[in-house]
């Protein structure tokens, strides 16, 4: 089954449009849900194209905005809006005429998609106690209509393009997933773990003969003062004087640094 029929962007948009035409706050919230489905359909079409290179657990569990941001970092062109054209003319220079359009890929900018996705999600909850009693129905409907208008141009995209081979590895610090584009990465490039609780950085090394890709990282082994367990701390945490926990007993630590000061050589005197 085609990803365009399975993830029916137009269907979600039309249902949202019909619900918003009623100018009813309850129906408008269902419209927000349909527009969220529309964003998910845009991203999931993309993930299906890349699913051969991404673990199934990631494809099935990542939020759409997080998945699209990851794909953007790997290859910005693969998640950009553009028209794909071909030319059958046999000539050494790019021809001026005779181009045939194969279709358009239409995807919102990653930063904007994240904003819209979260904004729509905020309408799917009851009114917070601090806003109790305030008349905000009309404002909510107008805001959802604005999101609908912004997403309308992305409904008609009819191709999904994927560039490069996405490779997957596990962070040796937290065992979280991180990804890299094998066709773009080179020795010396820095890759960061995407887990917010980790964020460790690694330096890429590519074997010149086998082409094997590995990532170097530096850690420090510290003995827990409470349970004597070994705590593995990434260099990033040390350099930033960050906090870290013992995985055995949960003891929390922070690096401290002693400072001294000295007069600067002043040539004025």
mmCIF file of C-alpha atoms in Angstrom:
data_model
loop_
_atom_site.group_PDB
_atom_site.id
_atom_site.type_symbol
_atom_site.label_atom_id
_atom_site.label_comp_id
_atom_site.label_asym_id
_atom_site.label_seq_id
_atom_site.Cartn_x
_atom_site.Cartn_y
_atom_site.Cartn_z
ATOM 1 C CA UNK A 1 0.000 0.000 0.000
ATOM 2 C CA UNK A 2 1.246 3.469 -0.901
ATOM 3 C CA UNK A 3 2.379 5.694 1.974
ATOM 4 C CA UNK A 4 0.168 8.422 0.494
ATOM 5 C CA UNK A 5 -2.994 6.352 0.832
ATOM 6 C CA UNK A 6 -2.058 4.828 4.195
ATOM 7 C CA UNK A 7 -1.092 8.188 5.714
ATOM 8 C CA UNK A 8 -3.858 10.287 4.194
ATOM 9 C CA UNK A 9 -2.758 13.894 4.676
ATOM 10 C CA UNK A 10 -5.628 15.331 2.653
ATOM 11 C CA UNK A 11 -8.233 13.375 4.594
ATOM 12 C CA UNK A 12 -7.003 14.744 7.914
ATOM 13 C CA UNK A 13 -6.909 18.273 6.511
ATOM 14 C CA UNK A 14 -10.438 18.127 5.082
ATOM 15 C CA UNK A 15 -11.880 16.769 8.326
ATOM 16 C CA UNK A 16 -10.136 19.530 10.289
ATOM 17 C CA UNK A 17 -11.433 22.142 7.845
ATOM 18 C CA UNK A 18 -15.001 20.878 8.184
ATOM 19 C CA UNK A 19 -14.829 20.850 11.983
ATOM 20 C CA UNK A 20 -13.468 24.403 12.077
ATOM 21 C CA UNK A 21 -16.243 25.680 9.810
ATOM 22 C CA UNK A 22 -18.720 25.109 12.658
ATOM 23 C CA UNK A 23 -16.985 27.712 14.886
ATOM 24 C CA UNK A 24 -17.646 25.459 17.872
ATOM 25 C CA UNK A 25 -14.948 25.159 20.548
ATOM 26 C CA UNK A 26 -15.487 21.436 21.127
ATOM 27 C CA UNK A 27 -15.327 20.623 17.420
ATOM 28 C CA UNK A 28 -12.315 22.910 17.024
ATOM 29 C CA UNK A 29 -10.394 20.766 19.505
ATOM 30 C CA UNK A 30 -11.106 17.696 17.381
ATOM 31 C CA UNK A 31 -9.855 19.735 14.432
ATOM 32 C CA UNK A 32 -6.610 20.314 16.347
ATOM 33 C CA UNK A 33 -6.307 16.541 16.727
ATOM 34 C CA UNK A 34 -6.815 16.029 12.974
ATOM 35 C CA UNK A 35 -4.149 18.640 12.222
ATOM 36 C CA UNK A 36 -1.797 16.821 14.581
ATOM 37 C CA UNK A 37 -2.544 13.661 12.621
ATOM 38 C CA UNK A 38 -1.678 15.593 9.457
ATOM 39 C CA UNK A 39 1.763 16.481 10.845
ATOM 40 C CA UNK A 40 2.294 12.876 11.906
ATOM 41 C CA UNK A 41 1.302 11.687 8.413
ATOM 42 C CA UNK A 42 3.913 13.991 6.834
ATOM 43 C CA UNK A 43 6.661 12.650 9.101
ATOM 44 C CA UNK A 44 5.605 8.997 9.026
ATOM 45 C CA UNK A 45 5.673 8.991 5.225
ATOM 46 C CA UNK A 46 9.291 10.034 5.570
ATOM 47 C CA UNK A 47 10.102 7.433 8.198
ATOM 48 C CA UNK A 48 8.671 4.628 6.075
ATOM 49 C CA UNK A 49 11.124 5.557 3.317
ATOM 50 C CA UNK A 50 14.004 5.433 5.813
ATOM 51 C CA UNK A 51 12.749 2.494 7.889
ATOM 52 C CA UNK A 52 15.241 0.031 6.380
ATOM 53 C CA UNK A 53 18.077 1.922 8.090
ATOM 54 C CA UNK A 54 16.358 2.873 11.356
ATOM 55 C CA UNK A 55 15.566 0.365 14.135
ATOM 56 C CA UNK A 56 11.885 -0.542 14.332
ATOM 57 C CA UNK A 57 11.740 0.527 17.967
ATOM 58 C CA UNK A 58 12.669 4.065 16.941
ATOM 59 C CA UNK A 59 10.268 4.221 13.990
ATOM 60 C CA UNK A 60 7.402 3.059 16.189
ATOM 61 C CA UNK A 61 8.048 5.055 19.346
ATOM 62 C CA UNK A 62 9.664 8.392 18.527
ATOM 63 C CA UNK A 63 7.513 11.507 18.459
ATOM 64 C CA UNK A 64 7.152 12.967 14.942
ATOM 65 C CA UNK A 65 8.906 16.229 15.771
ATOM 66 C CA UNK A 66 11.884 14.403 17.313
ATOM 67 C CA UNK A 67 12.119 12.003 14.352
ATOM 68 C CA UNK A 68 12.051 14.795 11.774
ATOM 69 C CA UNK A 69 14.692 16.757 13.669
ATOM 70 C CA UNK A 70 16.945 13.704 13.619
ATOM 71 C CA UNK A 71 16.436 13.238 9.872
ATOM 72 C CA UNK A 72 17.178 16.931 9.278
ATOM 73 C CA UNK A 73 20.503 16.686 11.102
ATOM 74 C CA UNK A 74 21.446 13.699 8.965
ATOM 75 C CA UNK A 75 20.511 15.290 5.646
ATOM 76 C CA UNK A 76 18.727 18.641 5.505
ATOM 77 C CA UNK A 77 17.714 18.176 1.845
ATOM 78 C CA UNK A 78 15.777 15.000 2.616
ATOM 79 C CA UNK A 79 13.359 16.935 4.847
ATOM 80 C CA UNK A 80 13.077 20.116 2.777
ATOM 81 C CA UNK A 81 10.423 21.232 0.327
ATOM 82 C CA UNK A 82 11.470 21.034 -3.324
ATOM 83 C CA UNK A 83 10.300 20.032 -6.796
ATOM 84 C CA UNK A 84 11.985 17.033 -8.445
ATOM 85 C CA UNK A 85 12.568 17.385 -12.199
ATOM 86 C CA UNK A 86 14.308 15.224 -14.818
ATOM 87 C CA UNK A 87 15.511 15.936 -18.337
ATOM 88 C CA UNK A 88 15.936 13.292 -21.046
ATOM 89 C CA UNK A 89 18.106 15.478 -23.287
ATOM 90 C CA UNK A 90 21.505 13.918 -24.032
ATOM 91 C CA UNK A 91 23.975 16.805 -23.818
ATOM 92 C CA UNK A 92 27.113 17.617 -21.793
ATOM 93 C CA UNK A 93 25.660 20.803 -20.273
ATOM 94 C CA UNK A 94 22.428 21.120 -18.245
ATOM 95 C CA UNK A 95 19.661 21.973 -20.768
ATOM 96 C CA UNK A 96 17.508 25.061 -20.392
ATOM 97 C CA UNK A 97 14.307 23.475 -21.704
ATOM 98 C CA UNK A 98 12.604 20.091 -21.683
ATOM 99 C CA UNK A 99 12.467 19.536 -17.943
ATOM 100 C CA UNK A 100 9.778 17.135 -16.706
ATOM 101 C CA UNK A 101 8.366 17.509 -13.192
ATOM 102 C CA UNK A 102 8.065 14.262 -11.235
ATOM 103 C CA UNK A 103 6.395 15.874 -8.245
ATOM 104 C CA UNK A 104 6.959 17.924 -5.136
ATOM 105 C CA UNK A 105 8.100 17.043 -1.654
ATOM 106 C CA UNK A 106 6.470 19.455 0.809
ATOM 107 C CA UNK A 107 7.604 19.428 4.424
ATOM 108 C CA UNK A 108 7.467 22.280 6.972
ATOM 109 C CA UNK A 109 10.718 23.559 8.411
ATOM 110 C CA UNK A 110 11.758 21.389 11.326
ATOM 111 C CA UNK A 111 11.717 24.212 13.884
ATOM 112 C CA UNK A 112 8.288 25.378 12.739
ATOM 113 C CA UNK A 113 6.828 21.864 12.664
ATOM 114 C CA UNK A 114 7.935 21.369 16.263
ATOM 115 C CA UNK A 115 6.221 24.606 17.283
ATOM 116 C CA UNK A 116 2.974 23.745 15.493
ATOM 117 C CA UNK A 117 2.899 20.185 16.826
ATOM 118 C CA UNK A 118 3.296 21.368 20.421
ATOM 119 C CA UNK A 119 0.835 24.214 19.946
ATOM 120 C CA UNK A 120 -1.864 21.866 18.669
ATOM 121 C CA UNK A 121 -1.183 19.554 21.595
ATOM 122 C CA UNK A 122 -1.851 22.391 24.035
ATOM 123 C CA UNK A 123 -5.457 22.569 22.803
ATOM 124 C CA UNK A 124 -6.118 18.913 23.619
ATOM 125 C CA UNK A 125 -6.309 19.452 27.372
ATOM 126 C CA UNK A 126 -8.893 20.940 29.708
ATOM 127 C CA UNK A 127 -8.500 24.581 30.707
ATOM 128 C CA UNK A 128 -5.912 24.978 33.471
ATOM 129 C CA UNK A 129 -7.213 26.132 36.891
ATOM 130 C CA UNK A 130 -5.317 29.431 36.598
ATOM 131 C CA UNK A 131 -7.381 30.278 33.487
ATOM 132 C CA UNK A 132 -10.682 29.021 34.884
ATOM 133 C CA UNK A 133 -13.659 31.267 34.066
ATOM 134 C CA UNK A 134 -11.951 33.220 31.295
ATOM 135 C CA UNK A 135 -13.624 33.309 27.879
ATOM 136 C CA UNK A 136 -10.973 32.047 25.494
ATOM 137 C CA UNK A 137 -13.123 29.982 23.096
ATOM 138 C CA UNK A 138 -12.910 32.365 20.151
ATOM 139 C CA UNK A 139 -9.178 32.844 20.598
ATOM 140 C CA UNK A 140 -8.575 29.085 20.554
ATOM 141 C CA UNK A 141 -10.617 28.610 17.391
ATOM 142 C CA UNK A 142 -8.727 31.413 15.651
ATOM 143 C CA UNK A 143 -5.367 29.941 16.658
ATOM 144 C CA UNK A 144 -6.290 26.506 15.337
ATOM 145 C CA UNK A 145 -7.474 28.094 12.082
ATOM 146 C CA UNK A 146 -4.107 29.830 11.758
ATOM 147 C CA UNK A 147 -2.345 26.482 12.082
ATOM 148 C CA UNK A 148 -4.699 24.999 9.481
ATOM 149 C CA UNK A 149 -3.877 27.803 7.051
ATOM 150 C CA UNK A 150 -0.142 27.318 7.588
ATOM 151 C CA UNK A 151 -0.301 23.555 7.024
ATOM 152 C CA UNK A 152 -2.507 23.703 3.929
ATOM 153 C CA UNK A 153 0.384 24.108 1.487
ATOM 154 C CA UNK A 154 1.960 20.831 2.654
ATOM 155 C CA UNK A 155 -1.098 18.677 1.941
ATOM 156 C CA UNK A 156 -0.439 18.284 -1.802
ATOM 157 C CA UNK A 157 3.136 16.996 -1.629
ATOM 158 C CA UNK A 158 3.174 13.849 -3.775
ATOM 159 C CA UNK A 159 6.710 12.454 -3.499
ATOM 160 C CA UNK A 160 8.939 11.387 -0.617
ATOM 161 C CA UNK A 161 12.679 11.399 -1.262
ATOM 162 C CA UNK A 162 15.402 9.850 0.882
ATOM 163 C CA UNK A 163 19.116 10.569 0.435
ATOM 164 C CA UNK A 164 22.069 8.695 1.883
ATOM 165 C CA UNK A 165 22.428 5.688 4.133
ATOM 166 C CA UNK A 166 21.403 6.243 7.730
ATOM 167 C CA UNK A 167 23.421 4.207 10.206
ATOM 168 C CA UNK A 168 22.553 3.490 13.807
ATOM 169 C CA UNK A 169 24.796 3.068 16.848
ATOM 170 C CA UNK A 170 24.425 2.904 20.616
ATOM 171 C CA UNK A 171 25.886 5.497 22.933
ATOM 172 C CA UNK A 172 28.462 3.649 25.076
ATOM 173 C CA UNK A 173 27.667 5.954 28.005
ATOM 174 C CA UNK A 174 23.869 5.696 28.279
ATOM 175 C CA UNK A 175 23.101 3.030 25.642
ATOM 176 C CA UNK A 176 20.794 5.509 23.913
ATOM 177 C CA UNK A 177 20.437 5.606 20.123
ATOM 178 C CA UNK A 178 22.298 8.010 17.857
ATOM 179 C CA UNK A 179 22.479 8.143 14.092
ATOM 180 C CA UNK A 180 24.852 9.288 11.381
ATOM 181 C CA UNK A 181 24.763 9.578 7.605
ATOM 182 C CA UNK A 182 27.406 7.208 6.247
ATOM 183 C CA UNK A 183 27.627 9.082 2.951
ATOM 184 C CA UNK A 184 28.414 12.390 4.676
ATOM 185 C CA UNK A 185 30.348 11.626 7.845
ATOM 186 C CA UNK A 186 34.154 11.766 7.811
ATOM 187 C CA UNK A 187 37.001 11.214 10.235
ATOM 188 C CA UNK A 188 37.183 13.960 12.825
ATOM 189 C CA UNK A 189 33.464 14.785 12.737
ATOM 190 C CA UNK A 190 31.810 15.132 16.142
ATOM 191 C CA UNK A 191 28.558 13.297 16.892
ATOM 192 C CA UNK A 192 26.454 13.976 19.981
ATOM 193 C CA UNK A 193 24.160 11.531 21.780
ATOM 194 C CA UNK A 194 20.563 12.738 21.384
ATOM 195 C CA UNK A 195 19.418 11.617 24.829
ATOM 196 C CA UNK A 196 18.754 14.796 26.817
ATOM 197 C CA UNK A 197 20.035 13.156 30.011
ATOM 198 C CA UNK A 198 23.370 12.291 28.357
ATOM 199 C CA UNK A 199 24.504 14.487 25.465
ATOM 200 C CA UNK A 200 27.962 12.899 25.312
ATOM 201 C CA UNK A 201 30.096 13.772 22.297
ATOM 202 C CA UNK A 202 32.146 11.367 20.183
ATOM 203 C CA UNK A 203 34.792 11.851 17.512
ATOM 204 C CA UNK A 204 34.373 9.808 14.325
ATOM 205 C CA UNK A 205 37.199 7.561 13.082
ATOM 206 C CA UNK A 206 37.008 5.784 9.722
ATOM 207 C CA UNK A 207 39.480 3.012 8.922
ATOM 208 C CA UNK A 208 41.148 3.889 5.625
ATOM 209 C CA UNK A 209 41.275 0.250 4.464
ATOM 210 C CA UNK A 210 38.031 -1.343 5.660
ATOM 211 C CA UNK A 211 35.923 1.810 5.854
ATOM 212 C CA UNK A 212 34.751 0.748 9.331
ATOM 213 C CA UNK A 213 33.285 3.631 11.321
ATOM 214 C CA UNK A 214 33.974 3.916 15.036
ATOM 215 C CA UNK A 215 33.559 6.674 17.608
ATOM 216 C CA UNK A 216 36.159 7.618 20.198
ATOM 217 C CA UNK A 217 35.077 8.992 23.525
ATOM 218 C CA UNK A 218 36.761 9.769 26.826
ATOM 219 C CA UNK A 219 35.363 8.868 30.215
ATOM 220 C CA UNK A 220 36.567 8.959 33.799
ATOM 221 C CA UNK A 221 36.028 6.173 36.334
ATOM 222 C CA UNK A 222 35.073 7.469 39.756
ATOM 223 C CA UNK A 223 34.466 5.448 42.912
ATOM 224 C CA UNK A 224 31.153 6.216 44.614
ATOM 225 C CA UNK A 225 31.784 7.477 48.146
ATOM 226 C CA UNK A 226 28.616 5.801 49.431
ATOM 227 C CA UNK A 227 28.542 2.320 47.895
ATOM 228 C CA UNK A 228 32.016 2.008 46.280
ATOM 229 C CA UNK A 229 30.494 1.291 42.860
ATOM 230 C CA UNK A 230 32.368 2.518 39.797
ATOM 231 C CA UNK A 231 30.721 5.520 38.120
ATOM 232 C CA UNK A 232 31.601 6.136 34.469
ATOM 233 C CA UNK A 233 31.503 9.879 33.789
ATOM 234 C CA UNK A 234 31.812 11.310 30.248
ATOM 235 C CA UNK A 235 34.379 14.032 29.623
ATOM 236 C CA UNK A 236 31.628 16.533 28.756
ATOM 237 C CA UNK A 237 30.294 16.334 32.316
ATOM 238 C CA UNK A 238 33.749 16.877 33.762
ATOM 239 C CA UNK A 239 34.522 19.888 31.555
ATOM 240 C CA UNK A 240 31.162 21.529 32.267
ATOM 241 C CA UNK A 241 31.359 20.812 36.022
ATOM 242 C CA UNK A 242 28.023 19.064 35.632
ATOM 243 C CA UNK A 243 26.101 16.789 37.972
ATOM 244 C CA UNK A 244 26.116 13.010 37.740
ATOM 245 C CA UNK A 245 24.542 10.081 39.603
ATOM 246 C CA UNK A 246 25.680 6.712 40.845
ATOM 247 C CA UNK A 247 23.658 4.118 38.943
ATOM 248 C CA UNK A 248 23.810 1.733 41.923
ATOM 249 C CA UNK A 249 22.744 3.818 44.935
ATOM 250 C CA UNK A 250 21.544 7.046 43.297
ATOM 251 C CA UNK A 251 24.035 9.305 45.081
ATOM 252 C CA UNK A 252 24.328 12.657 43.319
ATOM 253 C CA UNK A 253 27.680 14.324 42.645
ATOM 254 C CA UNK A 254 28.934 17.530 41.114
ATOM 255 C CA UNK A 255 32.457 18.413 40.052
ATOM 256 C CA UNK A 256 34.175 21.211 41.932
ATOM 257 C CA UNK A 257 37.201 23.140 40.707
ATOM 258 C CA UNK A 258 39.630 25.181 42.724
ATOM 259 C CA UNK A 259 40.471 28.603 41.291
ATOM 260 C CA UNK A 260 43.430 30.924 41.814
ATOM 261 C CA UNK A 261 44.137 34.348 40.431
ATOM 262 C CA UNK A 262 47.227 36.234 39.289
ATOM 263 C CA UNK A 263 48.023 39.738 38.175
ATOM 264 C CA UNK A 264 48.089 40.290 34.426
ATOM 265 C CA UNK A 265 51.343 41.675 33.037
ATOM 266 C CA UNK A 266 50.567 45.333 32.459
ATOM 267 C CA UNK A 267 52.959 47.143 30.122
ATOM 268 C CA UNK A 268 51.610 50.549 31.070
ATOM 269 C CA UNK A 269 53.777 50.726 34.215
#
